[in-house]
Tab-separated table of C-alpha atoms and ligand atoms in Angstrom:
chain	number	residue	atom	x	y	z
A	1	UNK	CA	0.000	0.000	0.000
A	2	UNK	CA	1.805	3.227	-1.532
A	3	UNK	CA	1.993	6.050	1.091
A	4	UNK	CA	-0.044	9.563	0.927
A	5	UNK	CA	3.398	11.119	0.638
A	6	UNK	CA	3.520	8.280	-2.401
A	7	UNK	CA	1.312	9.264	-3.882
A	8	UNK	CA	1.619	13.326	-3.290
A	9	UNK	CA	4.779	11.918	-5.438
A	10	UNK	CA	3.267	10.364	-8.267
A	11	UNK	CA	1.157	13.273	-8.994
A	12	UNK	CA	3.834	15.689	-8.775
A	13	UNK	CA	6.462	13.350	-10.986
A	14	UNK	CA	3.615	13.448	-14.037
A	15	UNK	CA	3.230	16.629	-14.282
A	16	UNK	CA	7.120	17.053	-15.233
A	17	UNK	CA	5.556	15.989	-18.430
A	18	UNK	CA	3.873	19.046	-18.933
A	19	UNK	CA	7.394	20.918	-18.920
A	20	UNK	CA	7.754	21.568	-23.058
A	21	UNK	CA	9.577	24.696	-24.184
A	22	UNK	CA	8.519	26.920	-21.331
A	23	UNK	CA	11.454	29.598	-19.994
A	24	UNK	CA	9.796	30.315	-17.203
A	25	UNK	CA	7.024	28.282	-15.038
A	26	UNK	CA	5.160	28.891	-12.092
A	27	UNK	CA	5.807	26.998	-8.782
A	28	UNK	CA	3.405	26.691	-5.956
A	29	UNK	CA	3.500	25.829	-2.040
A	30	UNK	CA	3.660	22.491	0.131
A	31	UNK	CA	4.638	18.963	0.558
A	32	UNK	CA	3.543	18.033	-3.204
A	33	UNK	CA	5.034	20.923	-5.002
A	34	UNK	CA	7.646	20.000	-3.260
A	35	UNK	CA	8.220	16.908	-4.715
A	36	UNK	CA	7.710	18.681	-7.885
A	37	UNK	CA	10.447	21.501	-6.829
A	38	UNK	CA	13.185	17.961	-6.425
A	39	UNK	CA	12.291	16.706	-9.365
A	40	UNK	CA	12.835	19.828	-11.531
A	41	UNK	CA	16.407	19.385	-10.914
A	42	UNK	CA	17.131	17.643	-13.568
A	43	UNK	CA	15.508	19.906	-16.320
A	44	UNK	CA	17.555	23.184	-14.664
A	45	UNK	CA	19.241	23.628	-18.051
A	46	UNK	CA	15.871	24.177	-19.646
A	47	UNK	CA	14.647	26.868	-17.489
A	48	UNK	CA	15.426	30.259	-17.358
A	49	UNK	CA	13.909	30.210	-13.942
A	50	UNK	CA	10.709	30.443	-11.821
A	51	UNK	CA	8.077	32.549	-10.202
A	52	UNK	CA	7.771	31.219	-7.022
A	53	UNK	CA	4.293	31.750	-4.798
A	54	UNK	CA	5.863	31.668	-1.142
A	55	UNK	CA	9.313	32.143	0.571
A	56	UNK	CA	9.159	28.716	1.358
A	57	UNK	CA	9.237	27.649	-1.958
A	58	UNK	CA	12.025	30.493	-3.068
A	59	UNK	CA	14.003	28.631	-0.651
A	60	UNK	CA	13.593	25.108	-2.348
A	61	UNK	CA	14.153	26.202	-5.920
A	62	UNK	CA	17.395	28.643	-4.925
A	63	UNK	CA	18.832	25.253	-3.497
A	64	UNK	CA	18.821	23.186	-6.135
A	65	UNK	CA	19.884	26.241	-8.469
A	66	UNK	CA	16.556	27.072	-9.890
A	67	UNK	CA	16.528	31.160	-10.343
A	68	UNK	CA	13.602	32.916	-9.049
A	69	UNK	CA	12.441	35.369	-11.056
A	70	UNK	CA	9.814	38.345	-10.295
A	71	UNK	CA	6.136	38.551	-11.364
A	72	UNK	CA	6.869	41.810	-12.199
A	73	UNK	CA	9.794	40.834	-14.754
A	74	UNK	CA	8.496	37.302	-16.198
A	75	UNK	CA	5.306	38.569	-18.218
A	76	UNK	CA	2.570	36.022	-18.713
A	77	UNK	CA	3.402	32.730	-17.614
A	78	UNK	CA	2.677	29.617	-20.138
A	79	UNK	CA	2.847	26.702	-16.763
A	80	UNK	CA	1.460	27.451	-13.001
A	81	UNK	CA	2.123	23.539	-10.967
A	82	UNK	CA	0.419	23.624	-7.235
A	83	UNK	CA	-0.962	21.769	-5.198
A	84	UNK	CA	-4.711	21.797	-3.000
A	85	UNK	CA	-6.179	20.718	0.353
A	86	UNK	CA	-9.672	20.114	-2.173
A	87	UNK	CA	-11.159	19.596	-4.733
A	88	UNK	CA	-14.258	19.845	-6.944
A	89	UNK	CA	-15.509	17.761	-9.603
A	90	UNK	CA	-15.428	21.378	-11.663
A	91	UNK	CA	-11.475	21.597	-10.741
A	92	UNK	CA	-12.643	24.308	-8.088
A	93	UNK	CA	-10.133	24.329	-5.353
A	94	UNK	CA	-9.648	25.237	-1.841
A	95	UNK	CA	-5.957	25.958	-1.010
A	96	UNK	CA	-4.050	27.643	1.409
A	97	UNK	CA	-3.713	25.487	4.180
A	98	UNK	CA	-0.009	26.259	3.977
A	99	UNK	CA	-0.732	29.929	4.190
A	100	UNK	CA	0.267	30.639	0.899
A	101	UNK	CA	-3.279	31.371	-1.075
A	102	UNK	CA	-2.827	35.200	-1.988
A	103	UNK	CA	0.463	34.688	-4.069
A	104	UNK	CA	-0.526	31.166	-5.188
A	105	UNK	CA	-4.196	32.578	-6.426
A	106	UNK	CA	-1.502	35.888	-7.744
A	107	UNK	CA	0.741	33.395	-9.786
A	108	UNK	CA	-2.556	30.875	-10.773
A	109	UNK	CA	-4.502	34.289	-12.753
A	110	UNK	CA	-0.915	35.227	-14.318
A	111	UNK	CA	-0.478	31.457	-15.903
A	112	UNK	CA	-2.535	30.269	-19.102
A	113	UNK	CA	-2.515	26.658	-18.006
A	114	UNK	CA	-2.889	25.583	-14.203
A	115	UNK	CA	-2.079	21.936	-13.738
A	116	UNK	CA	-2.768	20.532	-10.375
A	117	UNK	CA	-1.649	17.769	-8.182
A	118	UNK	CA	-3.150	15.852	-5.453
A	119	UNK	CA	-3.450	12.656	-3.734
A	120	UNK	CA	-6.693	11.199	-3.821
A	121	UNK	CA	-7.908	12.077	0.045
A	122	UNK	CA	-8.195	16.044	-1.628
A	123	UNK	CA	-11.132	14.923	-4.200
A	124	UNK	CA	-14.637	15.629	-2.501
A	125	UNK	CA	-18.055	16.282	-4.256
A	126	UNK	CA	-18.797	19.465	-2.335
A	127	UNK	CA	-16.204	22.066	-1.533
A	128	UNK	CA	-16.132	23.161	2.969
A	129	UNK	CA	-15.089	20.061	4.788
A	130	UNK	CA	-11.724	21.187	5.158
A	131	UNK	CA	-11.585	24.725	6.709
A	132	UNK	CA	-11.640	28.072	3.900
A	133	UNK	CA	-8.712	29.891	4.620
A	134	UNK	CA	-8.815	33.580	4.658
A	135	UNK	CA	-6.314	36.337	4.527
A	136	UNK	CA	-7.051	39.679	6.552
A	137	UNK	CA	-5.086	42.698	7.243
A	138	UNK	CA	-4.470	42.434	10.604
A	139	UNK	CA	-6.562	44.992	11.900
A	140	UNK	CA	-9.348	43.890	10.669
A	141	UNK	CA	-9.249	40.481	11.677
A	142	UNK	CA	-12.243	40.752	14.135
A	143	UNK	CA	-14.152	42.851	11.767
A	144	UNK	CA	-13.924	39.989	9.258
A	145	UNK	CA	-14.789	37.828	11.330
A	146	UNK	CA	-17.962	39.048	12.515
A	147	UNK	CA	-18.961	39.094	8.412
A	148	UNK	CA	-17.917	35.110	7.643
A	149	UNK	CA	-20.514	34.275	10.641
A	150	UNK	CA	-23.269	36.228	8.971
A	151	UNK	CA	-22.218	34.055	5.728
A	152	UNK	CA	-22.971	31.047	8.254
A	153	UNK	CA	-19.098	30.010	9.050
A	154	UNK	CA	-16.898	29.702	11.841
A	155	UNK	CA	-14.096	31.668	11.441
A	156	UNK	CA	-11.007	30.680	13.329
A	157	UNK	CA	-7.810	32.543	13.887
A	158	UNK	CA	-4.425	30.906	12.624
A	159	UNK	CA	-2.420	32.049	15.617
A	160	UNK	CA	1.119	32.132	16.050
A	161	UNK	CA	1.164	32.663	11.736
A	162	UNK	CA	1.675	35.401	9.837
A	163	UNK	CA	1.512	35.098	5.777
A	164	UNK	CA	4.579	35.649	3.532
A	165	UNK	CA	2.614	39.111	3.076
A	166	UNK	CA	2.641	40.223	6.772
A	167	UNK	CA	-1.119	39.506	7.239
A	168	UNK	CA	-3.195	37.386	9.203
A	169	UNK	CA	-5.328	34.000	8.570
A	170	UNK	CA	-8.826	33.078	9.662
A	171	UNK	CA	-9.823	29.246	9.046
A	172	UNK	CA	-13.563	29.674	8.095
A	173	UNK	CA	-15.030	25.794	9.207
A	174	UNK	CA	-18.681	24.597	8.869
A	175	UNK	CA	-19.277	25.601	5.518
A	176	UNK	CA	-20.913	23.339	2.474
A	177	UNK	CA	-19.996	25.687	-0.640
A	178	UNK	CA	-22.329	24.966	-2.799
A	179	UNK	CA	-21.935	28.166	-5.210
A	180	UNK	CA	-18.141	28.822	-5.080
A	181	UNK	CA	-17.907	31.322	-7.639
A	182	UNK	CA	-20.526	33.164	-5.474
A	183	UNK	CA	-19.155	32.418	-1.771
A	184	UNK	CA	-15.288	33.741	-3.368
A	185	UNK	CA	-16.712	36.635	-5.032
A	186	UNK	CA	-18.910	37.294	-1.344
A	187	UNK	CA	-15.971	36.723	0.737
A	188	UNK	CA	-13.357	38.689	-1.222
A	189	UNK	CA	-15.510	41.472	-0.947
A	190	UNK	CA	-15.266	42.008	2.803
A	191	UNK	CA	-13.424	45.076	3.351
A	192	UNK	CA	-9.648	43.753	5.129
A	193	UNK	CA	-9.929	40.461	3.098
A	194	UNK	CA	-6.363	40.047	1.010
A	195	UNK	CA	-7.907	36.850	-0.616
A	196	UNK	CA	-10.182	33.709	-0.083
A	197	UNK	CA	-8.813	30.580	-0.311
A	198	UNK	CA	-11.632	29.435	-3.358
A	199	UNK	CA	-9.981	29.103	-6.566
A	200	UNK	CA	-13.386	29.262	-8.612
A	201	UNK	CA	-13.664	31.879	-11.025
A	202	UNK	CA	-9.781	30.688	-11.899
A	203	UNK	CA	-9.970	26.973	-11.253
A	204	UNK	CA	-7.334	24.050	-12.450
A	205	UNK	CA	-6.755	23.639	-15.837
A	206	UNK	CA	-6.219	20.123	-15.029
A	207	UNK	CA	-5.946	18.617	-12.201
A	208	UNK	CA	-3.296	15.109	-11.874
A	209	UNK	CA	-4.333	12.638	-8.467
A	210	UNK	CA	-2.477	10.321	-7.340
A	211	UNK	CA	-4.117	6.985	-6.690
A	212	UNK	CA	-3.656	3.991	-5.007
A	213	UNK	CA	-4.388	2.061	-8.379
A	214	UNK	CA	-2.244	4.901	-10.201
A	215	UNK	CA	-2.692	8.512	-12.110
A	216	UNK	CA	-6.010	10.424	-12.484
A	217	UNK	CA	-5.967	12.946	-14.707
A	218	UNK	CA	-9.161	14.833	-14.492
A	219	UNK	CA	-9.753	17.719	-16.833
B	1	5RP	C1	-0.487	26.063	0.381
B	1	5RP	C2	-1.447	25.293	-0.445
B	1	5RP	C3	-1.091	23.879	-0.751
B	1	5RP	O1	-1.128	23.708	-2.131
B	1	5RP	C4	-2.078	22.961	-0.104
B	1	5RP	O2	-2.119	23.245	1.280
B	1	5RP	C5	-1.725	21.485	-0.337
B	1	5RP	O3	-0.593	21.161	0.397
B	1	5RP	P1	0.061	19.733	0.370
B	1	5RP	O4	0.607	19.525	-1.003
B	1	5RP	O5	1.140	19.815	1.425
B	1	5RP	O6	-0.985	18.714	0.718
B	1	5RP	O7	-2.472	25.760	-0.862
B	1	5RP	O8	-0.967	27.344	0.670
Protein backbone atom coordinates (compact mmCIF):
# COMPACT_ATOMS: atom_id res chain seq x y z
CA UNK A 1 0.00 0.00 0.00
CA UNK A 2 1.81 3.23 -1.53
CA UNK A 3 1.99 6.05 1.09
CA UNK A 4 -0.04 9.56 0.93
CA UNK A 5 3.40 11.12 0.64
CA UNK A 6 3.52 8.28 -2.40
CA UNK A 7 1.31 9.26 -3.88
CA UNK A 8 1.62 13.33 -3.29
CA UNK A 9 4.78 11.92 -5.44
CA UNK A 10 3.27 10.36 -8.27
CA UNK A 11 1.16 13.27 -8.99
CA UNK A 12 3.83 15.69 -8.77
CA UNK A 13 6.46 13.35 -10.99
CA UNK A 14 3.62 13.45 -14.04
CA UNK A 15 3.23 16.63 -14.28
CA UNK A 16 7.12 17.05 -15.23
CA UNK A 17 5.56 15.99 -18.43
CA UNK A 18 3.87 19.05 -18.93
CA UNK A 19 7.39 20.92 -18.92
CA UNK A 20 7.75 21.57 -23.06
CA UNK A 21 9.58 24.70 -24.18
CA UNK A 22 8.52 26.92 -21.33
CA UNK A 23 11.45 29.60 -19.99
CA UNK A 24 9.80 30.31 -17.20
CA UNK A 25 7.02 28.28 -15.04
CA UNK A 26 5.16 28.89 -12.09
CA UNK A 27 5.81 27.00 -8.78
CA UNK A 28 3.41 26.69 -5.96
CA UNK A 29 3.50 25.83 -2.04
CA UNK A 30 3.66 22.49 0.13
CA UNK A 31 4.64 18.96 0.56
CA UNK A 32 3.54 18.03 -3.20
CA UNK A 33 5.03 20.92 -5.00
CA UNK A 34 7.65 20.00 -3.26
CA UNK A 35 8.22 16.91 -4.72
CA UNK A 36 7.71 18.68 -7.88
CA UNK A 37 10.45 21.50 -6.83
CA UNK A 38 13.18 17.96 -6.42
CA UNK A 39 12.29 16.71 -9.37
CA UNK A 40 12.83 19.83 -11.53
CA UNK A 41 16.41 19.38 -10.91
CA UNK A 42 17.13 17.64 -13.57
CA UNK A 43 15.51 19.91 -16.32
CA UNK A 44 17.56 23.18 -14.66
CA UNK A 45 19.24 23.63 -18.05
CA UNK A 46 15.87 24.18 -19.65
CA UNK A 47 14.65 26.87 -17.49
CA UNK A 48 15.43 30.26 -17.36
CA UNK A 49 13.91 30.21 -13.94
CA UNK A 50 10.71 30.44 -11.82
CA UNK A 51 8.08 32.55 -10.20
CA UNK A 52 7.77 31.22 -7.02
CA UNK A 53 4.29 31.75 -4.80
CA UNK A 54 5.86 31.67 -1.14
CA UNK A 55 9.31 32.14 0.57
CA UNK A 56 9.16 28.72 1.36
CA UNK A 57 9.24 27.65 -1.96
CA UNK A 58 12.03 30.49 -3.07
CA UNK A 59 14.00 28.63 -0.65
CA UNK A 60 13.59 25.11 -2.35
CA UNK A 61 14.15 26.20 -5.92
CA UNK A 62 17.39 28.64 -4.93
CA UNK A 63 18.83 25.25 -3.50
CA UNK A 64 18.82 23.19 -6.13
CA UNK A 65 19.88 26.24 -8.47
CA UNK A 66 16.56 27.07 -9.89
CA UNK A 67 16.53 31.16 -10.34
CA UNK A 68 13.60 32.92 -9.05
CA UNK A 69 12.44 35.37 -11.06
CA UNK A 70 9.81 38.35 -10.29
CA UNK A 71 6.14 38.55 -11.36
CA UNK A 72 6.87 41.81 -12.20
CA UNK A 73 9.79 40.83 -14.75
CA UNK A 74 8.50 37.30 -16.20
CA UNK A 75 5.31 38.57 -18.22
CA UNK A 76 2.57 36.02 -18.71
CA UNK A 77 3.40 32.73 -17.61
CA UNK A 78 2.68 29.62 -20.14
CA UNK A 79 2.85 26.70 -16.76
CA UNK A 80 1.46 27.45 -13.00
CA UNK A 81 2.12 23.54 -10.97
CA UNK A 82 0.42 23.62 -7.24
CA UNK A 83 -0.96 21.77 -5.20
CA UNK A 84 -4.71 21.80 -3.00
CA UNK A 85 -6.18 20.72 0.35
CA UNK A 86 -9.67 20.11 -2.17
CA UNK A 87 -11.16 19.60 -4.73
CA UNK A 88 -14.26 19.85 -6.94
CA UNK A 89 -15.51 17.76 -9.60
CA UNK A 90 -15.43 21.38 -11.66
CA UNK A 91 -11.48 21.60 -10.74
CA UNK A 92 -12.64 24.31 -8.09
CA UNK A 93 -10.13 24.33 -5.35
CA UNK A 94 -9.65 25.24 -1.84
CA UNK A 95 -5.96 25.96 -1.01
CA UNK A 96 -4.05 27.64 1.41
CA UNK A 97 -3.71 25.49 4.18
CA UNK A 98 -0.01 26.26 3.98
CA UNK A 99 -0.73 29.93 4.19
CA UNK A 100 0.27 30.64 0.90
CA UNK A 101 -3.28 31.37 -1.07
CA UNK A 102 -2.83 35.20 -1.99
CA UNK A 103 0.46 34.69 -4.07
CA UNK A 104 -0.53 31.17 -5.19
CA UNK A 105 -4.20 32.58 -6.43
CA UNK A 106 -1.50 35.89 -7.74
CA UNK A 107 0.74 33.39 -9.79
CA UNK A 108 -2.56 30.87 -10.77
CA UNK A 109 -4.50 34.29 -12.75
CA UNK A 110 -0.91 35.23 -14.32
CA UNK A 111 -0.48 31.46 -15.90
CA UNK A 112 -2.54 30.27 -19.10
CA UNK A 113 -2.51 26.66 -18.01
CA UNK A 114 -2.89 25.58 -14.20
CA UNK A 115 -2.08 21.94 -13.74
CA UNK A 116 -2.77 20.53 -10.38
CA UNK A 117 -1.65 17.77 -8.18
CA UNK A 118 -3.15 15.85 -5.45
CA UNK A 119 -3.45 12.66 -3.73
CA UNK A 120 -6.69 11.20 -3.82
CA UNK A 121 -7.91 12.08 0.05
CA UNK A 122 -8.20 16.04 -1.63
CA UNK A 123 -11.13 14.92 -4.20
CA UNK A 124 -14.64 15.63 -2.50
CA UNK A 125 -18.06 16.28 -4.26
CA UNK A 126 -18.80 19.47 -2.33
CA UNK A 127 -16.20 22.07 -1.53
CA UNK A 128 -16.13 23.16 2.97
CA UNK A 129 -15.09 20.06 4.79
CA UNK A 130 -11.72 21.19 5.16
CA UNK A 131 -11.58 24.72 6.71
CA UNK A 132 -11.64 28.07 3.90
CA UNK A 133 -8.71 29.89 4.62
CA UNK A 134 -8.82 33.58 4.66
CA UNK A 135 -6.31 36.34 4.53
CA UNK A 136 -7.05 39.68 6.55
CA UNK A 137 -5.09 42.70 7.24
CA UNK A 138 -4.47 42.43 10.60
CA UNK A 139 -6.56 44.99 11.90
CA UNK A 140 -9.35 43.89 10.67
CA UNK A 141 -9.25 40.48 11.68
CA UNK A 142 -12.24 40.75 14.14
CA UNK A 143 -14.15 42.85 11.77
CA UNK A 144 -13.92 39.99 9.26
CA UNK A 145 -14.79 37.83 11.33
CA UNK A 146 -17.96 39.05 12.51
CA UNK A 147 -18.96 39.09 8.41
CA UNK A 148 -17.92 35.11 7.64
CA UNK A 149 -20.51 34.28 10.64
CA UNK A 150 -23.27 36.23 8.97
CA UNK A 151 -22.22 34.05 5.73
CA UNK A 152 -22.97 31.05 8.25
CA UNK A 153 -19.10 30.01 9.05
CA UNK A 154 -16.90 29.70 11.84
CA UNK A 155 -14.10 31.67 11.44
CA UNK A 156 -11.01 30.68 13.33
CA UNK A 157 -7.81 32.54 13.89
CA UNK A 158 -4.42 30.91 12.62
CA UNK A 159 -2.42 32.05 15.62
CA UNK A 160 1.12 32.13 16.05
CA UNK A 161 1.16 32.66 11.74
CA UNK A 162 1.68 35.40 9.84
CA UNK A 163 1.51 35.10 5.78
CA UNK A 164 4.58 35.65 3.53
CA UNK A 165 2.61 39.11 3.08
CA UNK A 166 2.64 40.22 6.77
CA UNK A 167 -1.12 39.51 7.24
CA UNK A 168 -3.19 37.39 9.20
CA UNK A 169 -5.33 34.00 8.57
CA UNK A 170 -8.83 33.08 9.66
CA UNK A 171 -9.82 29.25 9.05
CA UNK A 172 -13.56 29.67 8.09
CA UNK A 173 -15.03 25.79 9.21
CA UNK A 174 -18.68 24.60 8.87
CA UNK A 175 -19.28 25.60 5.52
CA UNK A 176 -20.91 23.34 2.47
CA UNK A 177 -20.00 25.69 -0.64
CA UNK A 178 -22.33 24.97 -2.80
CA UNK A 179 -21.93 28.17 -5.21
CA UNK A 180 -18.14 28.82 -5.08
CA UNK A 181 -17.91 31.32 -7.64
CA UNK A 182 -20.53 33.16 -5.47
CA UNK A 183 -19.15 32.42 -1.77
CA UNK A 184 -15.29 33.74 -3.37
CA UNK A 185 -16.71 36.63 -5.03
CA UNK A 186 -18.91 37.29 -1.34
CA UNK A 187 -15.97 36.72 0.74
CA UNK A 188 -13.36 38.69 -1.22
CA UNK A 189 -15.51 41.47 -0.95
CA UNK A 190 -15.27 42.01 2.80
CA UNK A 191 -13.42 45.08 3.35
CA UNK A 192 -9.65 43.75 5.13
CA UNK A 193 -9.93 40.46 3.10
CA UNK A 194 -6.36 40.05 1.01
CA UNK A 195 -7.91 36.85 -0.62
CA UNK A 196 -10.18 33.71 -0.08
CA UNK A 197 -8.81 30.58 -0.31
CA UNK A 198 -11.63 29.44 -3.36
CA UNK A 199 -9.98 29.10 -6.57
CA UNK A 200 -13.39 29.26 -8.61
CA UNK A 201 -13.66 31.88 -11.02
CA UNK A 202 -9.78 30.69 -11.90
CA UNK A 203 -9.97 26.97 -11.25
CA UNK A 204 -7.33 24.05 -12.45
CA UNK A 205 -6.75 23.64 -15.84
CA UNK A 206 -6.22 20.12 -15.03
CA UNK A 207 -5.95 18.62 -12.20
CA UNK A 208 -3.30 15.11 -11.87
CA UNK A 209 -4.33 12.64 -8.47
CA UNK A 210 -2.48 10.32 -7.34
CA UNK A 211 -4.12 6.98 -6.69
CA UNK A 212 -3.66 3.99 -5.01
CA UNK A 213 -4.39 2.06 -8.38
CA UNK A 214 -2.24 4.90 -10.20
CA UNK A 215 -2.69 8.51 -12.11
CA UNK A 216 -6.01 10.42 -12.48
CA UNK A 217 -5.97 12.95 -14.71
CA UNK A 218 -9.16 14.83 -14.49
CA UNK A 219 -9.75 17.72 -16.83
C1 LIG B 1 -0.49 26.06 0.38
C2 LIG B 1 -1.45 25.29 -0.44
C3 LIG B 1 -1.09 23.88 -0.75
O1 LIG B 1 -1.13 23.71 -2.13
C4 LIG B 1 -2.08 22.96 -0.10
O2 LIG B 1 -2.12 23.24 1.28
C5 LIG B 1 -1.73 21.49 -0.34
O3 LIG B 1 -0.59 21.16 0.40
P1 LIG B 1 0.06 19.73 0.37
O4 LIG B 1 0.61 19.53 -1.00
O5 LIG B 1 1.14 19.81 1.43
O6 LIG B 1 -0.98 18.71 0.72
O7 LIG B 1 -2.47 25.76 -0.86
O8 LIG B 1 -0.97 27.34 0.67
Amino acid sequence: MMSQDGLKFRAAAAAIEYLDDQRIIGVGTGSTVNHFIDLLGDFKSRLDGAVSSSEASTERLKKIGIPVIDLNSAGSIDLYVDGADEINPSLQLIKGGGGALTREKIVAAASRQFVCIADESKLVDVLGSFPLPVEVIPMSRSFVARELVRLGGQPEWRKDFVTDNGNDILDLHNLSIVDPPNMEKQINSIAGVVTVGLFASRPADVVLVGTACGLQKLT
